[in-house]
XYZ file of C-alpha atoms in Angstrom:
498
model
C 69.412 32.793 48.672
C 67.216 35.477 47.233
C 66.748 39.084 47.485
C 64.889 39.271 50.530
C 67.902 37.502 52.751
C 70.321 39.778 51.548
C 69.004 42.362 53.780
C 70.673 40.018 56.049
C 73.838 39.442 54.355
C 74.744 42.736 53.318
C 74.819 44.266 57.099
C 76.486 41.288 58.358
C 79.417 41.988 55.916
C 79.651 45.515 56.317
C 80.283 44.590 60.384
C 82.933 42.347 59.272
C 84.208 44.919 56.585
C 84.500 47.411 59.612
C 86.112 44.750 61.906
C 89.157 44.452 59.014
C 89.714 48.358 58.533
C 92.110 49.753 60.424
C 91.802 54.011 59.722
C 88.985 56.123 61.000
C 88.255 57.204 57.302
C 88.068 53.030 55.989
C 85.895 52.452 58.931
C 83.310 55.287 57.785
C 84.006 54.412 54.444
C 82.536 50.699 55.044
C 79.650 51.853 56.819
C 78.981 54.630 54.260
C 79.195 51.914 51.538
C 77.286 49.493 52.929
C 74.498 51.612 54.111
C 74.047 53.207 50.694
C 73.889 49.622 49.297
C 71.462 48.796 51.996
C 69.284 51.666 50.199
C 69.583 50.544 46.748
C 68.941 46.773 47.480
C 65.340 48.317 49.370
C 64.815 49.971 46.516
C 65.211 46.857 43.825
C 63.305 44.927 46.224
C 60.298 47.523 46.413
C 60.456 47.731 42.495
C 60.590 43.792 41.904
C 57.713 43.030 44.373
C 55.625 45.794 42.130
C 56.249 44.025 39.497
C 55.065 40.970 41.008
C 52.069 41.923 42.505
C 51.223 43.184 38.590
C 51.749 40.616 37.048
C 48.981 38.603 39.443
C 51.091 37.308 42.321
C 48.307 37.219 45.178
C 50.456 35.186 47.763
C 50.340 37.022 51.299
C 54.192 36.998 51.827
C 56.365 37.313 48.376
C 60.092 36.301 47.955
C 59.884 33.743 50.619
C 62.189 31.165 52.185
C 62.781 29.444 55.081
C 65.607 27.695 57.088
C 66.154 25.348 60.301
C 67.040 27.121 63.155
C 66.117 25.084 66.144
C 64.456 22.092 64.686
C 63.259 20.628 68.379
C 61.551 23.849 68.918
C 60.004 24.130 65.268
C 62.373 27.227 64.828
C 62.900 28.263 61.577
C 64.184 31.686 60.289
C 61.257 32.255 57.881
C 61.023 35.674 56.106
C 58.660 36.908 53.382
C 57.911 40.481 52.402
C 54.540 42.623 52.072
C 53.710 45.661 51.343
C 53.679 47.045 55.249
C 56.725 45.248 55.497
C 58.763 46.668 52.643
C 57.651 50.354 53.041
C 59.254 49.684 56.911
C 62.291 48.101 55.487
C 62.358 50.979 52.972
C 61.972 53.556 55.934
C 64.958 51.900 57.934
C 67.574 51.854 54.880
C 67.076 55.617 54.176
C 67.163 56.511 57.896
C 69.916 54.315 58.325
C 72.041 55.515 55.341
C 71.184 59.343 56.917
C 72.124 58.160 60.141
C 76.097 57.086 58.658
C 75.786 60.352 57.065
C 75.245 62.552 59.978
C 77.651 61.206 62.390
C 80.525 61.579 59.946
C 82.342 63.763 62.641
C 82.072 61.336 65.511
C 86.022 60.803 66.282
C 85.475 58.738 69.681
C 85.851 55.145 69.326
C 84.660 55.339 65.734
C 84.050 51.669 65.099
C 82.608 51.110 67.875
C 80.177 53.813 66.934
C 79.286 52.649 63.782
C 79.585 48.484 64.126
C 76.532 49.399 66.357
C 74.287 51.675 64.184
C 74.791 48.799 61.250
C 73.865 46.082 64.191
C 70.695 48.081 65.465
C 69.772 47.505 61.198
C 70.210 44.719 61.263
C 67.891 43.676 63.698
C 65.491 46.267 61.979
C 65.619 44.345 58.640
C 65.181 40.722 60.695
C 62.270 41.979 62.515
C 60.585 43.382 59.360
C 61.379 40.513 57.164
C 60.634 37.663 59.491
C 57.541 36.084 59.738
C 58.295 33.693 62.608
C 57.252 35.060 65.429
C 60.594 33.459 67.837
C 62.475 35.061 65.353
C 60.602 38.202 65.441
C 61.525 38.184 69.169
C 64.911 37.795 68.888
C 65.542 40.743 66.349
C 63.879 42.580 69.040
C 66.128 41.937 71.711
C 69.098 42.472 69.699
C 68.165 45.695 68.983
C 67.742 46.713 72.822
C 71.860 45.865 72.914
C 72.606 48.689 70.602
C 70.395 51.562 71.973
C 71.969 50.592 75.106
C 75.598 50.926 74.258
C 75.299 54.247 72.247
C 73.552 56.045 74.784
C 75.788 54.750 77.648
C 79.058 55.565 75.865
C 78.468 58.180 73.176
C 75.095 60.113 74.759
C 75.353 63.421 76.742
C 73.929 64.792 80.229
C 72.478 61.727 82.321
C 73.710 59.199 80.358
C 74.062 56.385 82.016
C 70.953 56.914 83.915
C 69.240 57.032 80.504
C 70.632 53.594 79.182
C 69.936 52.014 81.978
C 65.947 53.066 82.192
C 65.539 52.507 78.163
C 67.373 49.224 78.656
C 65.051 47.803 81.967
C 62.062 49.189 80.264
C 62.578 47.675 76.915
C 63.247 44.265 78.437
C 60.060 44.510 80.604
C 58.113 44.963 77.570
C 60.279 41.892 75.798
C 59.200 39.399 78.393
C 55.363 40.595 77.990
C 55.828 40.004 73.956
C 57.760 36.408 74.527
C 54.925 35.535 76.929
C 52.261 36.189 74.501
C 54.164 34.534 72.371
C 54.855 31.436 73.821
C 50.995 31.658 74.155
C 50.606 31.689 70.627
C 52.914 28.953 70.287
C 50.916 26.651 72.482
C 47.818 27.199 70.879
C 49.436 26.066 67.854
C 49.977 22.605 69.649
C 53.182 23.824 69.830
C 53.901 23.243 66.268
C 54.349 26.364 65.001
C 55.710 29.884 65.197
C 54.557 31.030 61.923
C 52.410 34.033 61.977
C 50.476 32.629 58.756
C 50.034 29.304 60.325
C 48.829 31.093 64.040
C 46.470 33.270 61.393
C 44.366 30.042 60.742
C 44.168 28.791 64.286
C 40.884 29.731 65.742
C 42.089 30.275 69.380
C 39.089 30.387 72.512
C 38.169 33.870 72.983
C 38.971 33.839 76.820
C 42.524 33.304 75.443
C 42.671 35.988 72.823
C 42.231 38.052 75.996
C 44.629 37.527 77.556
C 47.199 36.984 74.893
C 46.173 40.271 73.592
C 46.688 42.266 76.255
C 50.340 40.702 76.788
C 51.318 41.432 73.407
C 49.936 44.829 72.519
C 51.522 46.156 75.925
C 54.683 44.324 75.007
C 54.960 45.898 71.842
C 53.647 49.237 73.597
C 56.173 49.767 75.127
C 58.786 49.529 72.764
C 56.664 52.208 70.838
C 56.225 54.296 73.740
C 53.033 53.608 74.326
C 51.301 55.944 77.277
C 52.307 55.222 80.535
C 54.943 53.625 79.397
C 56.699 56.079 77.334
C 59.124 57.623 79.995
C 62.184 55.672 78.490
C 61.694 58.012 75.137
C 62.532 61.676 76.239
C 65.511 60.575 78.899
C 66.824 58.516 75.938
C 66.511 60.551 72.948
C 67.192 63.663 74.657
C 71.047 61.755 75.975
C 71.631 59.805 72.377
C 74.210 61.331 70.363
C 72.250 62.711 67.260
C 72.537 59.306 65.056
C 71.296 56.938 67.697
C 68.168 59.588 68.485
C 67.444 59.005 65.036
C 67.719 55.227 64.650
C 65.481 55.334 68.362
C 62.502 57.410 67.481
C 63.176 56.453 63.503
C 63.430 53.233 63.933
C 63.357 51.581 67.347
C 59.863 52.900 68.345
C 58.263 51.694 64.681
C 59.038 47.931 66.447
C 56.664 48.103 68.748
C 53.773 49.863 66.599
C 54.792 46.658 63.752
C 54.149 44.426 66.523
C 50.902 45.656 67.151
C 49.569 45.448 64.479
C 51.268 42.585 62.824
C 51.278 40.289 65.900
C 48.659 41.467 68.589
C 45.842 42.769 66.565
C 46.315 40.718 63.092
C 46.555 37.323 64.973
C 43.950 37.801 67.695
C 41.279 39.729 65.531
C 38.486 38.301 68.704
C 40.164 40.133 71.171
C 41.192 43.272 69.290
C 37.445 44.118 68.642
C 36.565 43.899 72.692
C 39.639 45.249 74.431
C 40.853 47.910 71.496
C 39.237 50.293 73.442
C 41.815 50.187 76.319
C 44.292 51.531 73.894
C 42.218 53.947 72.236
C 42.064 55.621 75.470
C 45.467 55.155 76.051
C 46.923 56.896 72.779
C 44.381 59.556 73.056
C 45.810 60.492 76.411
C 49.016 60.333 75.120
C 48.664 62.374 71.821
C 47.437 65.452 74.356
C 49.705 64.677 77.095
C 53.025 64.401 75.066
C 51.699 67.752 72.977
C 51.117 69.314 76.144
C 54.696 68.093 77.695
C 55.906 69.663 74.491
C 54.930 73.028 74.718
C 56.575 73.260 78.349
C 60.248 72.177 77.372
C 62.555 74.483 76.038
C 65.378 71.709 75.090
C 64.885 71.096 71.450
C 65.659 67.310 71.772
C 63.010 66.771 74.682
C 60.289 68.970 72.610
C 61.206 66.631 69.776
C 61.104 63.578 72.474
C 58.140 64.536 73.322
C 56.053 65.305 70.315
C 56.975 61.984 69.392
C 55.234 60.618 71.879
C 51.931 62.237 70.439
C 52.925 61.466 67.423
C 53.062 57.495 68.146
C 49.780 58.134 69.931
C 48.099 58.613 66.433
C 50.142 55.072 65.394
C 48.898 53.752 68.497
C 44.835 55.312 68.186
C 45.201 54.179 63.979
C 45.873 50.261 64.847
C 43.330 50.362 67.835
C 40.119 51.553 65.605
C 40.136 48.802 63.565
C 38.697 50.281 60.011
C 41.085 50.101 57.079
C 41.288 53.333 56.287
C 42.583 53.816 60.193
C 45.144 50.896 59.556
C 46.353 52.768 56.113
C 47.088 55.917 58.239
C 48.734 54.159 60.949
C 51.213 52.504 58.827
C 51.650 55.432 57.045
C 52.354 57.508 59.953
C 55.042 55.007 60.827
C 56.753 55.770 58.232
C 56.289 59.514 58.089
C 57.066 59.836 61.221
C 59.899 57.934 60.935
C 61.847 60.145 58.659
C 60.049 63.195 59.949
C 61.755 62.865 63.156
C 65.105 61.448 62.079
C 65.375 64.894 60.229
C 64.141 66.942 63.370
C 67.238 65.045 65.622
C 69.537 65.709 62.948
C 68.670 69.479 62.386
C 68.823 69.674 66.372
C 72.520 67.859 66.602
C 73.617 69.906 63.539
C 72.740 73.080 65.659
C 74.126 71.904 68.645
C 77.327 70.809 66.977
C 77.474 74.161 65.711
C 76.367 76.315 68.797
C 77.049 73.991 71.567
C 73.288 74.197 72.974
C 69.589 73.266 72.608
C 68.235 75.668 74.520
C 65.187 77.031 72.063
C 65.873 80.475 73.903
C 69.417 80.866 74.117
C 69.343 80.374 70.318
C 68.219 82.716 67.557
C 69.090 83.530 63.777
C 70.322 80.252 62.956
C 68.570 80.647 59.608
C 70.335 83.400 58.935
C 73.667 82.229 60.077
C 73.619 78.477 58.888
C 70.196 78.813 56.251
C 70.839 75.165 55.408
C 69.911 73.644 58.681
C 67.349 76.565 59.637
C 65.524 75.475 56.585
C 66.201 71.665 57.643
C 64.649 72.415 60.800
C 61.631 74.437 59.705
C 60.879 71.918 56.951
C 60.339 68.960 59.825
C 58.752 71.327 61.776
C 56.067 71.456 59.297
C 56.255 68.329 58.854
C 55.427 67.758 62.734
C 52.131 70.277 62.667
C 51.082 68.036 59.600
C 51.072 71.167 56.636
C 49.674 69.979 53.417
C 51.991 69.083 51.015
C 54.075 66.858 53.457
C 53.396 63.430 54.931
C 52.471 64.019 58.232
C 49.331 66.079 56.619
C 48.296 62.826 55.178
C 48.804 60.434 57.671
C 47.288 62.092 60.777
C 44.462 62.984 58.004
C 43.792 59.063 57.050
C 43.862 58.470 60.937
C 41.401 60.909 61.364
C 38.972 60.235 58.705
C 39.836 56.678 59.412
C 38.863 56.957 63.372
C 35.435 59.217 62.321
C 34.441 55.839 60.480
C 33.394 54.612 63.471
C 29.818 55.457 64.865
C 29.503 56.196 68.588
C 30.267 58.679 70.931
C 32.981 57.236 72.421
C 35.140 56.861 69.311
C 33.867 60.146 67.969
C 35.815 62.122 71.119
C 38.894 60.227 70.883
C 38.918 61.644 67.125
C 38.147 64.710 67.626
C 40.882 65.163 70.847
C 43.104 63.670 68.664
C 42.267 66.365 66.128
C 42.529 69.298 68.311
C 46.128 68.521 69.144
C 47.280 70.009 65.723
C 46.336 73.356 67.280
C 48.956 72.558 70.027
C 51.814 71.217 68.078
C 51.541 74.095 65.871
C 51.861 76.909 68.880
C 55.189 74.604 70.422
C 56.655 74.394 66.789
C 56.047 77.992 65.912
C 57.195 79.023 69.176
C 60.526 76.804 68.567
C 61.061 77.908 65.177
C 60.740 81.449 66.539
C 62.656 81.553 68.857
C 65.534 79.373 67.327
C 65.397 79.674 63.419
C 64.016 83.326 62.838
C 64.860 86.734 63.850
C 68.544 87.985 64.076
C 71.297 86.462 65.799
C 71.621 87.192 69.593
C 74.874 85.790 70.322
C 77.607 87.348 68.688
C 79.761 83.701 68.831
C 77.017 82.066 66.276
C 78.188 85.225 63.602
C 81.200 82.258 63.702
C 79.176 79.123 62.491
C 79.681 77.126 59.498
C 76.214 75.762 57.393
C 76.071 71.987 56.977
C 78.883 69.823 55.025
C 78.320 67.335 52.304
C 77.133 64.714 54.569
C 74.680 66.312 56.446
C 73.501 67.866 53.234
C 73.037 64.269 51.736
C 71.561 63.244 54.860
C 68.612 65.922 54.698
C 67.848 66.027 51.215
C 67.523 62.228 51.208
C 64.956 62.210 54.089
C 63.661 65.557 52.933
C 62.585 63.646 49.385
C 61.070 61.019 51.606
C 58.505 63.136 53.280
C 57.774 65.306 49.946
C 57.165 61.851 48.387
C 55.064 60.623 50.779
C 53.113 63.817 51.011
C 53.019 64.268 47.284
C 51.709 61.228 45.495
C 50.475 59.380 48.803
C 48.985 57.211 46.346
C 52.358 55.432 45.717
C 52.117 54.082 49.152
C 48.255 53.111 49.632
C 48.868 50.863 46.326
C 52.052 49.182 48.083
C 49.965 48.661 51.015
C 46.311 48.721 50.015
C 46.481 44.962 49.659
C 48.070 44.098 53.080
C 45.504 46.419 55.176
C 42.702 44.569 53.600
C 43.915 41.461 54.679
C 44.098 42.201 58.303
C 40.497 44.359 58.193
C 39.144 40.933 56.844
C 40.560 38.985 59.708
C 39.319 41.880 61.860
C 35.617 40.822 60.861
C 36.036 37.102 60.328
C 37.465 37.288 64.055
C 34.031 38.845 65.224
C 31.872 36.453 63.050
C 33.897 33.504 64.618
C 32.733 34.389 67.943
């Protein structure tokens, strides 16, 4: 067993660790424990496979093993890490370990609660790890189960309604991806589910196609992809605060993996004719869900909603098919990752506190509870991408990335893309406005208490995340740098091919 697979192990026994204790506090206790261990493991790995790749190792995959699942079926759990790979698996332990953090108040049916955070990553960890593609699938799945349950029993408003919708919507996009799959399996001569033994085959154009088209929607719509997004504001908006930050943290970065690890990476013939379906597609969707933005007043649907822009840049990044478009489209996975974890915890902090979300029916929080105001503004800037954090260079490297590409048609899609900063920074202005600034207009908020320990913890680690990112960006192109140019190459050997 090596490092990699204890990304494995160590979630599976902090479940079982919860399933012994018997108090509330032993229970949160476990999951705070093995969450912060999930961090520091992420963190040994990401510093031994720098070491590695210094000392010459030019292997795609590094640390990697593999063991029979389903022999018959050629099923093996085979994992291996990169460098897009590790900076996901180093996104999910810090919004994880914030996560455990955040909720340390929940008092309903606490292990419950927080058996299926740890589950949900765990299947994060399997899916990044993995790189057979069955297995790949069935991380995905698992995670649906989780997202399901906390919304259903521990969400707010329409609930149930919610769960349900995420939960048919999810698995509509799951049988697209296992279709595609199984596609890529045949093609193999059904020896194979390896993604780097599918990345030699040189499968008929006229399938690529098709297979393509399955398997970027698939994945789409576990990002959230325009039109299929509708599952992300009814669910974040009725998650309790920890599971809207594990969905649009987490959960959504699935699907925009998946597209570019599986659907564009493996069928490089395809990608380069049909790309421009979801070019179109994210570009509507980075106006639309800014637009939708501006007209809500609930702070967790204007987050729900900007996040659907916001994956519209992922979504636009993988679909123009230059590396330095790539680069910013894994970055923004991860910036938006913790970006919006901290935005869903600043908004449940508030509403813990003042037992609303209504922008307007707020006021003088920062005042009143400075801690979280400044929590709030500081993803807020995040959001309108202001220099100096990592949405700023992200969206930036999608941009210049996108202008790359000559023609007219790519050219607009860049520059509508662009001109949505304008409108996320009126909606966030407006929210932080009317919410965060001026003086308090309710006389029961003079009664509020700032954050406690944990939800201190919780922000400053994700807070150091984005000021890293947007600081020394650097750090992550040279984790990555080598990874993108491997699938830009495939990108052009897949045109020469055909």
């Amino acid at each position: 067993m090596d490092i990699v697979q204890l990304l494995i192990i160590l979630p599976i026994v902090t479940l079982l660790g919860m399933i012994v204790a018997k108090k509330e506090l032993h229970i949160k206790s476990v999951a705070l424990a093995g969450s912060s261990l999930q961090l520091i493991l992420a963190i040994i790995l990401t510093t031994l496979y720098v070491q590695m790749r210094q000392a010459g190792a030019i292997a795609p995959y590094l640390f990697q093993s593999s063991y029979v699942w389903f022999a018959p079926l050629k099923i093996y759990f085979t994992s291996g890490i990169d460098g897009i790979s590790l900076v996901m698996i180093l996104m999910t332990a810090l919004v994880v370990l914030s996560g455990v953090l955040v909720s340390w108040k929940i008092n309903k049916q606490v292990k419950e609660f927080f058996f299926l955070l740890i589950l949900l990553s765990l299947s994060a960890y399997g899916f990044f790890m993995t790189t057979n593609l069955f297995a790949m699938f069935f991380f995905l799945e698992l995670a649906v189960i989780p997202k399901f349950l906390l919304i259903g029993m521990w969400g707010s408003g329409r609930k149930e309604y919610s769960s349900m919708k995420l939960a048919l919507m999810l698995m509509a996009g799951s049988a697209l991806v296992f279709l595609g799959m199984i596609g890529l399996f045949y093609e193999s001569g059904m020896q194979s589910w390896d993604i780097q033994d599918i990345a030699r085959l040189n499968i008929p154009i006229a399938t690529q196609r098709v297979l393509y088209l399955l398997l970027f929607t698939g994945f789409g719509v576990f990002t959230a992809m325009f039109p299929f997004h509708t599952w992300a504001p009814d669910g974040h908006s009725s998650a309790p605060t920890a599971a809207s930050m594990f969905l649009a943290g987490i959960s959504m970065k699935l699907g925009g993996y998946g597209c570019l690890r599986v659907a564009t990476y493996l069928l490089p013939g395809a990608a380069q004719e049909l790309s421009w379906i979801f070019i179109i597609l994210a570009s509507i969707a980075i106006i639309y869900g800014a637009f939708a933005t501006m007209m809500q007043k609930d702070l967790k649907y204007m987050n729900a909603y900007s996040s659907v822009s916001h994956v519209g840049f992922i979504i636009l990044g993988i679909a123009m098919l230059t590396k330095v478009a790539i680069t910013g489209a894994v970055m923004q996975m991860v910036s938006h990752g913790i970006m919006t974890a901290l935005f869903f915890a600043a908004i449940g902090m508030i509403y813990d506190r003042a037992h609303t979300r209504q922008a307007n029916e707020l006021g003088g929080m920062l005042k009143q509870i400075p801690f979280i105001g400044a929590a709030f503004i500081v993803s807020g800037l995040t959001s309108l991408g202001l220099p100096g954090f990592s949405g700023f260079v992200s969206e930036m490297t999608i941009f210049v990335g996108s202008w790359e590409h000559a023609g007219i048609f790519y050219r607009v899609a860049t520059i509508l893309a662009a001109a949505s900063i304008v409108v996320t920074a009126v909606y966030i202005l407006r929210a932080v406005g009317f919410a965060i600034w001026g003086s308090i207009t309710n006389k029961e908020f003079l009664k509020l208490k700032d954050a406690t320990w944990s939800e201190r913890t919780a922000t400053v680690l994700l807070v150091l995340g984005i000021l890293l990112i947007g600081l020394a960006p650097f750090l992550f192109v040279r984790l990555i740098d080598m990874d993108t140019t491997t699938i830009y190459q495939k990108l052009i050997s897949g045109v020469l091919v055909h």
